[in-house]
PDB file of C-alpha atoms in Angstrom:
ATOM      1  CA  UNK A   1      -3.189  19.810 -27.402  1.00  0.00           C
ATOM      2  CA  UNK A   2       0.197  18.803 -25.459  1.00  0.00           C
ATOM      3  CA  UNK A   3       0.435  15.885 -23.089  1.00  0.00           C
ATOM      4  CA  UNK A   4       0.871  18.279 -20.184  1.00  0.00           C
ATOM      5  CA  UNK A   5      -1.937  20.321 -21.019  1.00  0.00           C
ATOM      6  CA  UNK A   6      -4.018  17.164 -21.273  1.00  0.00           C
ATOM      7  CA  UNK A   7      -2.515  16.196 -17.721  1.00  0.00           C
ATOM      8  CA  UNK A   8      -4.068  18.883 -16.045  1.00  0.00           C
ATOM      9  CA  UNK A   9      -8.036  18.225 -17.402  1.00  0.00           C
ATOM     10  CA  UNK A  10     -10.002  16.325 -14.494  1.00  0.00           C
ATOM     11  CA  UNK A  11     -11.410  13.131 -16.337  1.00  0.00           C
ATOM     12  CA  UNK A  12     -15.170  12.783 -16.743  1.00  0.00           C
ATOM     13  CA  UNK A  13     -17.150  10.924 -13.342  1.00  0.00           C
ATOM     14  CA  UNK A  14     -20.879  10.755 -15.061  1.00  0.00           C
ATOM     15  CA  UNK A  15     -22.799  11.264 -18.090  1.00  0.00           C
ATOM     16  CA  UNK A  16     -26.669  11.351 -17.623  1.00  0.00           C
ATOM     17  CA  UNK A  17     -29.609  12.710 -19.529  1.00  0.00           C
ATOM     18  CA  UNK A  18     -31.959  15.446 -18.131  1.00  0.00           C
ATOM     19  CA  UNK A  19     -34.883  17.572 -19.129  1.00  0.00           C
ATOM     20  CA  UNK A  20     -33.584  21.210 -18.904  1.00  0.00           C
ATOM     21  CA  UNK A  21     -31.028  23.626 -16.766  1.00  0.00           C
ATOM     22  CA  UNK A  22     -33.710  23.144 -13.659  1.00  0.00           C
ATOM     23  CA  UNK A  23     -33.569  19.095 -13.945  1.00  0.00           C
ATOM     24  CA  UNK A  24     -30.084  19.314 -13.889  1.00  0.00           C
ATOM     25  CA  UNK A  25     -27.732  18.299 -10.856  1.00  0.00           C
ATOM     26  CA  UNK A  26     -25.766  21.319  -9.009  1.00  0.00           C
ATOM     27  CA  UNK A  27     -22.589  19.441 -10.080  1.00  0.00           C
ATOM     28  CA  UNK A  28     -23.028  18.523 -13.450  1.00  0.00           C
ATOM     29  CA  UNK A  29     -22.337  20.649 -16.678  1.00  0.00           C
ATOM     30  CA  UNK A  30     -25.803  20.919 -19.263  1.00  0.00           C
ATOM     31  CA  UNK A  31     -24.864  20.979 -23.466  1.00  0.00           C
ATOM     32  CA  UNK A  32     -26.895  23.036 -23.956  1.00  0.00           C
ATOM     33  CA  UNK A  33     -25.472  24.410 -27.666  1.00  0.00           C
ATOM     34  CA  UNK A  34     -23.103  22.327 -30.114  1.00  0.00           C
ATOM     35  CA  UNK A  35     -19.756  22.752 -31.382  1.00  0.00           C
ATOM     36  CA  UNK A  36     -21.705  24.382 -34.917  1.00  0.00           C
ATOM     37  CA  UNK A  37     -23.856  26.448 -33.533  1.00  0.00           C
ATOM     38  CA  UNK A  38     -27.358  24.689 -33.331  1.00  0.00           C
ATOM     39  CA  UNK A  39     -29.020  23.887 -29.942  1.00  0.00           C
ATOM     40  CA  UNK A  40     -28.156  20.633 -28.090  1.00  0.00           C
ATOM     41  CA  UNK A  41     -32.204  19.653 -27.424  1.00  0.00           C
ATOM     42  CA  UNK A  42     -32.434  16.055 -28.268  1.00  0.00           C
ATOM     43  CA  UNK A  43     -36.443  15.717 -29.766  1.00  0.00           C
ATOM     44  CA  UNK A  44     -38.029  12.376 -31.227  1.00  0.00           C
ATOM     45  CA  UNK A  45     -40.418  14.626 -33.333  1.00  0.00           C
ATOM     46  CA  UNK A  46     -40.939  17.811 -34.756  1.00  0.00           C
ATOM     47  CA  UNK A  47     -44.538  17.909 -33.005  1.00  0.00           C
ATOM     48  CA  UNK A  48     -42.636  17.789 -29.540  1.00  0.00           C
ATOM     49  CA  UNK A  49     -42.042  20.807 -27.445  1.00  0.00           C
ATOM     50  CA  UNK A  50     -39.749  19.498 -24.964  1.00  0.00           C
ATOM     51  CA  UNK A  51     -36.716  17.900 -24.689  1.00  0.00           C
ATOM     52  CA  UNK A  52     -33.362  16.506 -23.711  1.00  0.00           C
ATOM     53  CA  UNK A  53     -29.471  17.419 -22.969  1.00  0.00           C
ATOM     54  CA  UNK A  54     -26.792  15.515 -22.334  1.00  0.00           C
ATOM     55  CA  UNK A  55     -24.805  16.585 -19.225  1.00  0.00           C
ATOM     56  CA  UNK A  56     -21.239  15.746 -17.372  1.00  0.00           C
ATOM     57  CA  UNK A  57     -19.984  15.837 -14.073  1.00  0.00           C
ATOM     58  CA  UNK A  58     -16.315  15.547 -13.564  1.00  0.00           C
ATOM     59  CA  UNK A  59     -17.418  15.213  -9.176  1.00  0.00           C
ATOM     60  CA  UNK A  60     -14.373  12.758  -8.145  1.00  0.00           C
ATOM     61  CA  UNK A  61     -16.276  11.952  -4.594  1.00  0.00           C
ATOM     62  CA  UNK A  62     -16.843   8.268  -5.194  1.00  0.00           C
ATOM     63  CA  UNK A  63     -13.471   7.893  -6.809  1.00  0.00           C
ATOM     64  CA  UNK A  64     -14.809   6.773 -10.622  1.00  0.00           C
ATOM     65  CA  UNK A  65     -13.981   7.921 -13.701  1.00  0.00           C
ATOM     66  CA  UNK A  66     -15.632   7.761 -17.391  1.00  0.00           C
ATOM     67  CA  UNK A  67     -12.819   5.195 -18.881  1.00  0.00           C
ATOM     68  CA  UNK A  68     -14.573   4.787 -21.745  1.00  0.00           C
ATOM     69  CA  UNK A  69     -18.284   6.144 -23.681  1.00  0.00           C
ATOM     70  CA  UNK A  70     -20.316   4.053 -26.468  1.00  0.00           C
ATOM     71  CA  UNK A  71     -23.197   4.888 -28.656  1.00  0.00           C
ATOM     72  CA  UNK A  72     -25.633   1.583 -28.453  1.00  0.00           C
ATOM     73  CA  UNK A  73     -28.300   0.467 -30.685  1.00  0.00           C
ATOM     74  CA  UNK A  74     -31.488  -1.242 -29.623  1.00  0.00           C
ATOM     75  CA  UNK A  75     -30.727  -4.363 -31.554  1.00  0.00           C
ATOM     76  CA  UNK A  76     -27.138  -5.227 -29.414  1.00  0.00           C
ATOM     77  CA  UNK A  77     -26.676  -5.930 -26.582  1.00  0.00           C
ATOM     78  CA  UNK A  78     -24.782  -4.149 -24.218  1.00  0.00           C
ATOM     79  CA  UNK A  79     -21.624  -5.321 -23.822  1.00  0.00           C
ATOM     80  CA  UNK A  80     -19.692  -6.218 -19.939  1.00  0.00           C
ATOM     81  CA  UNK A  81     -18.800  -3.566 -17.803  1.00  0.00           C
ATOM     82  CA  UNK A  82     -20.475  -1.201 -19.635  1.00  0.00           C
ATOM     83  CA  UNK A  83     -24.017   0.529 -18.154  1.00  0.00           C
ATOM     84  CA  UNK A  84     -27.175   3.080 -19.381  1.00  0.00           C
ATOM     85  CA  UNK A  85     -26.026   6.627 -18.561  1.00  0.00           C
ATOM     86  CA  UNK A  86     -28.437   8.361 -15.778  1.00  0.00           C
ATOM     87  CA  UNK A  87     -31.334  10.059 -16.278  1.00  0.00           C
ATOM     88  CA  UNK A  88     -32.765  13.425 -14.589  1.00  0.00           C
ATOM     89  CA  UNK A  89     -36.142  13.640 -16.743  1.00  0.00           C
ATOM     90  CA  UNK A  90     -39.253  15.575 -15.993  1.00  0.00           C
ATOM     91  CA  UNK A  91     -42.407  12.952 -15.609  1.00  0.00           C
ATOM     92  CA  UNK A  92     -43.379  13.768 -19.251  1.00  0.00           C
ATOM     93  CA  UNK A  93     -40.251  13.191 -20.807  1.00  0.00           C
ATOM     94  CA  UNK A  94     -39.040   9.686 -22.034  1.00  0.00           C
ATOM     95  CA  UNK A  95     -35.475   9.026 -23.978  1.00  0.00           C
ATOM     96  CA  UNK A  96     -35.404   7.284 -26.692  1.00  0.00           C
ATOM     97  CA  UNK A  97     -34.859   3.664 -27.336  1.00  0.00           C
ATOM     98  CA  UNK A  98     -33.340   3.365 -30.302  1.00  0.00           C
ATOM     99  CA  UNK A  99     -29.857   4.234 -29.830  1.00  0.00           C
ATOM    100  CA  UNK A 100     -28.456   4.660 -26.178  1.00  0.00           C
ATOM    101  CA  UNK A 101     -25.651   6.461 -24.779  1.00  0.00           C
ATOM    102  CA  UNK A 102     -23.359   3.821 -22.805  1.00  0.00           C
ATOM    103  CA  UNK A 103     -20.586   4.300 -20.355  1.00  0.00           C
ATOM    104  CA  UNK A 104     -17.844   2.479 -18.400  1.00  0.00           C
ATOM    105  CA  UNK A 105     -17.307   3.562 -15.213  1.00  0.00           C
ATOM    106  CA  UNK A 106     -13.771   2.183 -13.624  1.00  0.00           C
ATOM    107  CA  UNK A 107     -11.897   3.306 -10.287  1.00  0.00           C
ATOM    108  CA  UNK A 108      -9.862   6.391 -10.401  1.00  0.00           C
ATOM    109  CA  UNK A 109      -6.783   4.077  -8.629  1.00  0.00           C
ATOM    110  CA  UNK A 110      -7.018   1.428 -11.865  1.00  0.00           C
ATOM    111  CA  UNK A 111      -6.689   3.342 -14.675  1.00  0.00           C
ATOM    112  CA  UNK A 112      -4.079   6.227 -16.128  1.00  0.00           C
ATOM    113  CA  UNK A 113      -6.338   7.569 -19.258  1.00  0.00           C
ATOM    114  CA  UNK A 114     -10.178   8.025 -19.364  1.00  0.00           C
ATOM    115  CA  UNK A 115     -12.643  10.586 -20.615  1.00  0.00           C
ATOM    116  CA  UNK A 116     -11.576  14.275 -20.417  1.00  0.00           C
ATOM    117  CA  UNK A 117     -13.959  15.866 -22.352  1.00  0.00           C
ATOM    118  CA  UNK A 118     -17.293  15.163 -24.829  1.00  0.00           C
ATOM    119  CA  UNK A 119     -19.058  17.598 -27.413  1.00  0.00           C
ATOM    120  CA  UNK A 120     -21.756  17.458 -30.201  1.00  0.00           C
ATOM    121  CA  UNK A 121     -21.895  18.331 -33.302  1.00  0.00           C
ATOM    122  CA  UNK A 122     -25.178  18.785 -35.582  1.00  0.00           C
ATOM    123  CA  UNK A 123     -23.444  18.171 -39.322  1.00  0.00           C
ATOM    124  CA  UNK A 124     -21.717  14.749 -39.438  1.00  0.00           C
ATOM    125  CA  UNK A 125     -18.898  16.654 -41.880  1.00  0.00           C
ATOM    126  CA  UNK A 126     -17.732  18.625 -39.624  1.00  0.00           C
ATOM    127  CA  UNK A 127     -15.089  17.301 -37.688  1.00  0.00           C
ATOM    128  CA  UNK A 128     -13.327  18.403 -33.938  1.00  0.00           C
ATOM    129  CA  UNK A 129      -9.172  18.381 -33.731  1.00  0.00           C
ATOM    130  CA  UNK A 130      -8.282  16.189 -31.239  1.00  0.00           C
ATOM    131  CA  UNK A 131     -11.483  14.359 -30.001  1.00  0.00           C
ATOM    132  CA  UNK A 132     -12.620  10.913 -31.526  1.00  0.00           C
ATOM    133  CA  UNK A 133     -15.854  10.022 -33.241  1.00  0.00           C
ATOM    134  CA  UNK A 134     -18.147   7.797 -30.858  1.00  0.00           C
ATOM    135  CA  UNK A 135     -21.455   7.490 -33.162  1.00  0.00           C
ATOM    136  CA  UNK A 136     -24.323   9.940 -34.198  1.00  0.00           C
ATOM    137  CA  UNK A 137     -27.702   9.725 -32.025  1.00  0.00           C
ATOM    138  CA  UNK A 138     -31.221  11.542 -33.335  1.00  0.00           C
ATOM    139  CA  UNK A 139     -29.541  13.613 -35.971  1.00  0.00           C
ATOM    140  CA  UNK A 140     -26.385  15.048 -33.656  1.00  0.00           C
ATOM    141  CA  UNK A 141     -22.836  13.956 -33.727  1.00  0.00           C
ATOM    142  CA  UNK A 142     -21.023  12.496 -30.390  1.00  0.00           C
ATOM    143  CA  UNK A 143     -17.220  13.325 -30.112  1.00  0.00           C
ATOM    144  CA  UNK A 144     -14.887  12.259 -27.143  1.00  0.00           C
ATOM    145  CA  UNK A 145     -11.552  13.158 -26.049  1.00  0.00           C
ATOM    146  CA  UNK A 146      -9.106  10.733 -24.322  1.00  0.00           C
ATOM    147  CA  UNK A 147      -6.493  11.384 -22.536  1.00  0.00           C
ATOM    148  CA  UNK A 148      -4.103  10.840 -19.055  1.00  0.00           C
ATOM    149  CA  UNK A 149      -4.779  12.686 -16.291  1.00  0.00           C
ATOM    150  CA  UNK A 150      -3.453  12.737 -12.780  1.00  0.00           C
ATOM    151  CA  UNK A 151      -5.560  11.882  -9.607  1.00  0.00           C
ATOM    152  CA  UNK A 152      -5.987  14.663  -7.351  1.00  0.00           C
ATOM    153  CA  UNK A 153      -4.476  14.392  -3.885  1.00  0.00           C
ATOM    154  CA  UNK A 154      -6.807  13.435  -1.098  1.00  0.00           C
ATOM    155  CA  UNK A 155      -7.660  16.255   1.217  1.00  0.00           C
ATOM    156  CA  UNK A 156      -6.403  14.508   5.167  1.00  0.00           C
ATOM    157  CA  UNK A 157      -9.409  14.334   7.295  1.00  0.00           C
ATOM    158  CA  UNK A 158      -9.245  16.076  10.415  1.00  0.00           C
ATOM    159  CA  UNK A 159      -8.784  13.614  13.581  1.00  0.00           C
ATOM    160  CA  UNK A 160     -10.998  14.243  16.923  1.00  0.00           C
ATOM    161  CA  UNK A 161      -8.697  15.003  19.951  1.00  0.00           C
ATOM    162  CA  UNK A 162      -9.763  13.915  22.867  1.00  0.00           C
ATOM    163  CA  UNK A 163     -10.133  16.046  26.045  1.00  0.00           C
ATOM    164  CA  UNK A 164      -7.263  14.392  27.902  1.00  0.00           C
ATOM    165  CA  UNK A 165      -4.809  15.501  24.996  1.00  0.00           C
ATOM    166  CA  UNK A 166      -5.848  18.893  24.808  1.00  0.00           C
ATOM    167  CA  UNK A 167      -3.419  19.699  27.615  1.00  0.00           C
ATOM    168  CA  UNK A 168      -0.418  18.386  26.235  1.00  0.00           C
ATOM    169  CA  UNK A 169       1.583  20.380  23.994  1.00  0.00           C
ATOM    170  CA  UNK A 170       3.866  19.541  21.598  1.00  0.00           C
ATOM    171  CA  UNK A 171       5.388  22.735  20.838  1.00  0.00           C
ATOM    172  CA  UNK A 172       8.887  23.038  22.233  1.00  0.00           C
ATOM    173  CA  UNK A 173       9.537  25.376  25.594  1.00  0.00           C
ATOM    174  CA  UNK A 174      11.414  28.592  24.949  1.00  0.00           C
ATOM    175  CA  UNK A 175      13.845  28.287  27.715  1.00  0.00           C
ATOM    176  CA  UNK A 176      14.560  24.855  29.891  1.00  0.00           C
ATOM    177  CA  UNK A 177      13.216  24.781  32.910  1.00  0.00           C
ATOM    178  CA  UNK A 178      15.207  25.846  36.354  1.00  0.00           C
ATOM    179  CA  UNK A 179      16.594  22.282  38.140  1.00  0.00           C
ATOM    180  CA  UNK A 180      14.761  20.899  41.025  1.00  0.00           C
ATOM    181  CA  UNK A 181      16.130  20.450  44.151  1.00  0.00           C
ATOM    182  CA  UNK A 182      16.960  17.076  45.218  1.00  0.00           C
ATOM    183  CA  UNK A 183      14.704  16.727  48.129  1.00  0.00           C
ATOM    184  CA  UNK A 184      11.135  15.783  46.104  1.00  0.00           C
ATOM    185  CA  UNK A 185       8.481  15.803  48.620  1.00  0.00           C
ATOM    186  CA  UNK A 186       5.496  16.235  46.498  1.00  0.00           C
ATOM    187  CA  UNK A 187       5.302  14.262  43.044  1.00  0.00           C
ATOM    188  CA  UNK A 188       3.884  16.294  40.280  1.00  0.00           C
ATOM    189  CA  UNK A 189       0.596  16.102  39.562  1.00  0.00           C
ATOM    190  CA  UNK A 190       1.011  15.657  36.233  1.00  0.00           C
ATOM    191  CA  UNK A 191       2.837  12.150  36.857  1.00  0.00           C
ATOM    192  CA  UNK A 192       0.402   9.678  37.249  1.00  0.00           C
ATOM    193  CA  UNK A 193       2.529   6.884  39.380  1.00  0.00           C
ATOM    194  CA  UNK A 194       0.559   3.704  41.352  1.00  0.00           C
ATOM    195  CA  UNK A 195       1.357   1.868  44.910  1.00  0.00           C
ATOM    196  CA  UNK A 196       3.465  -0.715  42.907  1.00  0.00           C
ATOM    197  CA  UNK A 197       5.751   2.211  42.019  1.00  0.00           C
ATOM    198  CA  UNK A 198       6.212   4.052  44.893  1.00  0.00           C
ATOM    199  CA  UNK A 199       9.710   2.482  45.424  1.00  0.00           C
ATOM    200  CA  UNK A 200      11.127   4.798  42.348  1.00  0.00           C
ATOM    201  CA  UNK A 201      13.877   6.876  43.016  1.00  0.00           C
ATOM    202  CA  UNK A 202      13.565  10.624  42.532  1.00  0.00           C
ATOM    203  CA  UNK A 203      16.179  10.409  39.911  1.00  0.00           C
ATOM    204  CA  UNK A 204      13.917   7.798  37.914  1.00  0.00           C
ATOM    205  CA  UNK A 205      11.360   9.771  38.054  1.00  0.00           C
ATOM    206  CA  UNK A 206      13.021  12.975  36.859  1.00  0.00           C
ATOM    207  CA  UNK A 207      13.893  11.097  33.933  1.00  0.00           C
ATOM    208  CA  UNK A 208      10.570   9.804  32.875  1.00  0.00           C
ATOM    209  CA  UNK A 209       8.712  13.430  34.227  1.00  0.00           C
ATOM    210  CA  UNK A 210       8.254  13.468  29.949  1.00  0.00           C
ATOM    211  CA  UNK A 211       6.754  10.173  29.205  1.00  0.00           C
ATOM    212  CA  UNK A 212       4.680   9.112  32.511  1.00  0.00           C
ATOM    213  CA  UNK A 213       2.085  11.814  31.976  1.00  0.00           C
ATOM    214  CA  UNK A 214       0.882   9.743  28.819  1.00  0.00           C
ATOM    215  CA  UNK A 215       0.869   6.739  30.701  1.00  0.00           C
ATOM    216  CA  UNK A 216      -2.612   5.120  30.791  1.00  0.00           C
ATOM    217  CA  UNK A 217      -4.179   3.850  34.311  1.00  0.00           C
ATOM    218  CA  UNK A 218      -4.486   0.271  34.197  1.00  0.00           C
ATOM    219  CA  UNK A 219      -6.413  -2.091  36.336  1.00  0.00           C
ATOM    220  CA  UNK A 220      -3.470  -3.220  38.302  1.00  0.00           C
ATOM    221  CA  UNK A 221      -2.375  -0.168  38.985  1.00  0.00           C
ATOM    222  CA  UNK A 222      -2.945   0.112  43.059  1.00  0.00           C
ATOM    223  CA  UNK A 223      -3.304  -3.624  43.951  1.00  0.00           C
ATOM    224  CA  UNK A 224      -0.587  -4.685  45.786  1.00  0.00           C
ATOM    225  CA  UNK A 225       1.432  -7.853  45.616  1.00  0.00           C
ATOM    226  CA  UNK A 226       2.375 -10.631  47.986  1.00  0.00           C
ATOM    227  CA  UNK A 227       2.718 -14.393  47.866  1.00  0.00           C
ATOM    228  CA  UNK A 228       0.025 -16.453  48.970  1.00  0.00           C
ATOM    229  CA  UNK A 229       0.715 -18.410  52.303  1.00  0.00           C
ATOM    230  CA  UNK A 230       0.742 -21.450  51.174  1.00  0.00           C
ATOM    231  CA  UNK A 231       4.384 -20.763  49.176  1.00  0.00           C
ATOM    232  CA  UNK A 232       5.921 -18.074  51.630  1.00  0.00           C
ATOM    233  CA  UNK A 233       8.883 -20.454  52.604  1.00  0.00           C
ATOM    234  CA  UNK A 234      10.191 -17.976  55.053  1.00  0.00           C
ATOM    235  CA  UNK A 235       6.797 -17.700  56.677  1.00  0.00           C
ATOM    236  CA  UNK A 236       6.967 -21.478  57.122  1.00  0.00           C
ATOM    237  CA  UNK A 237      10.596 -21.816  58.503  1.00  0.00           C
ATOM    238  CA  UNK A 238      11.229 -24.461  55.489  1.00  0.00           C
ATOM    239  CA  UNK A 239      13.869 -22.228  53.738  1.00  0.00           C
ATOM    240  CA  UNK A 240      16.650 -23.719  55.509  1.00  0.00           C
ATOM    241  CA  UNK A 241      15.449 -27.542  55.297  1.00  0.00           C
ATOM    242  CA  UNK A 242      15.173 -26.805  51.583  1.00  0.00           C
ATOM    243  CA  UNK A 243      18.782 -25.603  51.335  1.00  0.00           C
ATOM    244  CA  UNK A 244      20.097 -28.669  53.120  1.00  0.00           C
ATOM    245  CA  UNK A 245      18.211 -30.919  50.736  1.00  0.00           C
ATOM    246  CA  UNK A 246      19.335 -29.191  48.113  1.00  0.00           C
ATOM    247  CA  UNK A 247      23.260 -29.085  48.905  1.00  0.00           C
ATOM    248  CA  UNK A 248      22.671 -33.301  49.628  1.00  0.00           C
ATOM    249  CA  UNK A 249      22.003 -33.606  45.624  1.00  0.00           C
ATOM    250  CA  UNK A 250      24.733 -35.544  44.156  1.00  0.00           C
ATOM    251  CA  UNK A 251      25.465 -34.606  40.452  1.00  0.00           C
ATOM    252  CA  UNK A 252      26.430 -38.002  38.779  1.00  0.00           C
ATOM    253  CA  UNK A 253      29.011 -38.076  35.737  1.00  0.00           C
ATOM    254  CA  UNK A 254      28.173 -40.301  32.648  1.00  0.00           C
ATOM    255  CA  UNK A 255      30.721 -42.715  34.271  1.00  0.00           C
ATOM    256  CA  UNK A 256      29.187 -43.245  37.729  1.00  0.00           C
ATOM    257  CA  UNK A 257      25.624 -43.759  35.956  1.00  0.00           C
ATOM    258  CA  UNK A 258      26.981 -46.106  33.424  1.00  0.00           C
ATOM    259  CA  UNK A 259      28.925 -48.253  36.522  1.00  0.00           C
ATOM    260  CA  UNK A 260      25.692 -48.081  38.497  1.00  0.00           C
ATOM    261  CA  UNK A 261      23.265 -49.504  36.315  1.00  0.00           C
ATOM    262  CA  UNK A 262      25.354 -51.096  34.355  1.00  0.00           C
ATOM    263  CA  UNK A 263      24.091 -54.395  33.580  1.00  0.00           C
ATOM    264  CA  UNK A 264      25.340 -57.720  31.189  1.00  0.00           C
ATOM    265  CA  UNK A 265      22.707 -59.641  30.101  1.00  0.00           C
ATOM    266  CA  UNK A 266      24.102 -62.529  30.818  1.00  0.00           C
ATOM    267  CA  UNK A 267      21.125 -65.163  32.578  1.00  0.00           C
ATOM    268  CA  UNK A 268      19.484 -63.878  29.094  1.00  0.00           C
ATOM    269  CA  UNK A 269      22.155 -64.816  27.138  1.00  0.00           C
ATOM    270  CA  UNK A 270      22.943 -68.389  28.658  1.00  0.00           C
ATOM    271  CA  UNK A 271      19.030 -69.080  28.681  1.00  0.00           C
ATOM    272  CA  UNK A 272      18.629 -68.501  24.897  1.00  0.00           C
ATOM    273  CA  UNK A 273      22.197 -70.672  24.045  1.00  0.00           C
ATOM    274  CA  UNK A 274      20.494 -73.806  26.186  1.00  0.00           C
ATOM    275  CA  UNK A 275      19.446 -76.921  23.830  1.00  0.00           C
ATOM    276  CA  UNK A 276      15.757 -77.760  24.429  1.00  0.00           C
ATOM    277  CA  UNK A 277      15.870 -81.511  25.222  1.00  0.00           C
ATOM    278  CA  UNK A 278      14.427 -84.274  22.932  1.00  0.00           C
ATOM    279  CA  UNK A 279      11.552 -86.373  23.272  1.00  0.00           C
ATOM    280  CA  UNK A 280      12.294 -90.119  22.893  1.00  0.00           C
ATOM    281  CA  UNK A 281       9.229 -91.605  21.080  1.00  0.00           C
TER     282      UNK A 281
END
């Protein structure tokens, strides 16, 4: 089998045990019959009547895929990564312990190649093109095919739209609309516009008659604004004794600042050159 065809096989998601075609999951595939001919009923005697099949899903809803499938015995131990595959038995029927079917599960995003396919076999000579030996469990043959396989595209969930949106729409108008006359006495109703806007121009407003219908209604929207009291300067009649004080500011130059406070050190100087006198004994 080509590359491509083997692109084009969804990989396998689970492998599980279960009793019979009733025990079996709704999205899972029973083996019921092998490759040869014989029935697929796994049986740990002659003397018992009932069964078990193995069974596949290839479900990608939790995004994992069968990367890789092992035949166990009971005296090893099972190795990391790797887990027991399920199990949808009747009450009555147990699996057997001797040699266990083992899986590794990995996320569909991590790996390029995993498990397309498995079949059985009931003669160990017989052997299936294209699919790799895995082990032989109570007298039937395991076979596994690997291969790449590409990840199907996500279906986009639909998004809730919310009541106020169900107005707008985005489809484009067949013909442009007339123009408005200059003279604007009543604002749209559409245009949602608060007290601190009300100075607008019509023009302004024309222009953003697309965009101020999406506008959301804030908590400020409405409260008007003013100074408090305290720093109206105009309210006070200080404005003009400020502007007087400030024209009397004199900007120095490095010059005048370095004349000003410019200063010698010399008292320092001649008190640190005087000769501490001696002590006649």
């Amino acid at each position: 089998m080509s590359l491509n065809v083997q692109g084009k096989v969804p990989p396998l998601t689970a492998v599980a045990w279960t009793s019979n075609a009733g025990s079996c999951p709704k999205d899972f595939t029973l083996i019921n019959i092998t490759e040869d001919g014989s029935a697929a009923n796994f049986t740990r005697s002659f003397a018992m009547k009932s069964g078990y099949y193995l069974c596949y899903s290839k479900d990608l809803k939790d995004g994992m895929v069968v990367s890789d499938i092992q035949i166990l015995s009971d005296k090893d131990s099972i190795p990391h990564g790797y887990s027991y595959i399920t199990e949808f038995l009747d009450p009555k029927t147990t699996v057997s312990k001797k040699k266990r079917v083992i899986v590794r599960r990995s996320p569909v995003a991590s790996v390029e190649s995993a498990v397309l396919d498995i079949k059985l076999t009931a003669k160990s000579k017989m052997l299936l093109q294209q699919y790799t030996y895995v082990g032989d469990i109570n007298g039937y043959v395991l076979w596994c095919r690997k291969g790449h396989f590409t990840s199907p595209v996500p279906k986009a969930k639909p998004r809730s739209v919310s009541l106020e949106l169900h107005s707008i729409s985005l489809d484009e108008p067949s013909a442009p609309p007339p123009p408005r006359s200059r003279n604007l006495s009543p604002i749209p109703q559409q245009i949602r516009i608060s007290q601190r806007r009300h100075s607008l121009q019509v023009a302004d407003v024309r222009d953003t008659f697309a965009d101020s219908s999406l506008q959301a209604v804030t908590a400020l929207d409405g409260v008007p604004f003013s100074l408090h009291p305290d720093f109206d300067l105009q309210a006070h009649g200080m404005a003009l004794q400020l502007n007087s004080q400030l024209n009397n500011i004199r900007i120095k130059s490095i010059k005048d600042i370095e004349n000003e406070y410019n200063y010698t050190f010399a008292v320092e100087e001649s008190a640190a050159k005087r000769i501490c006198p001696s002590v006649s004994t």
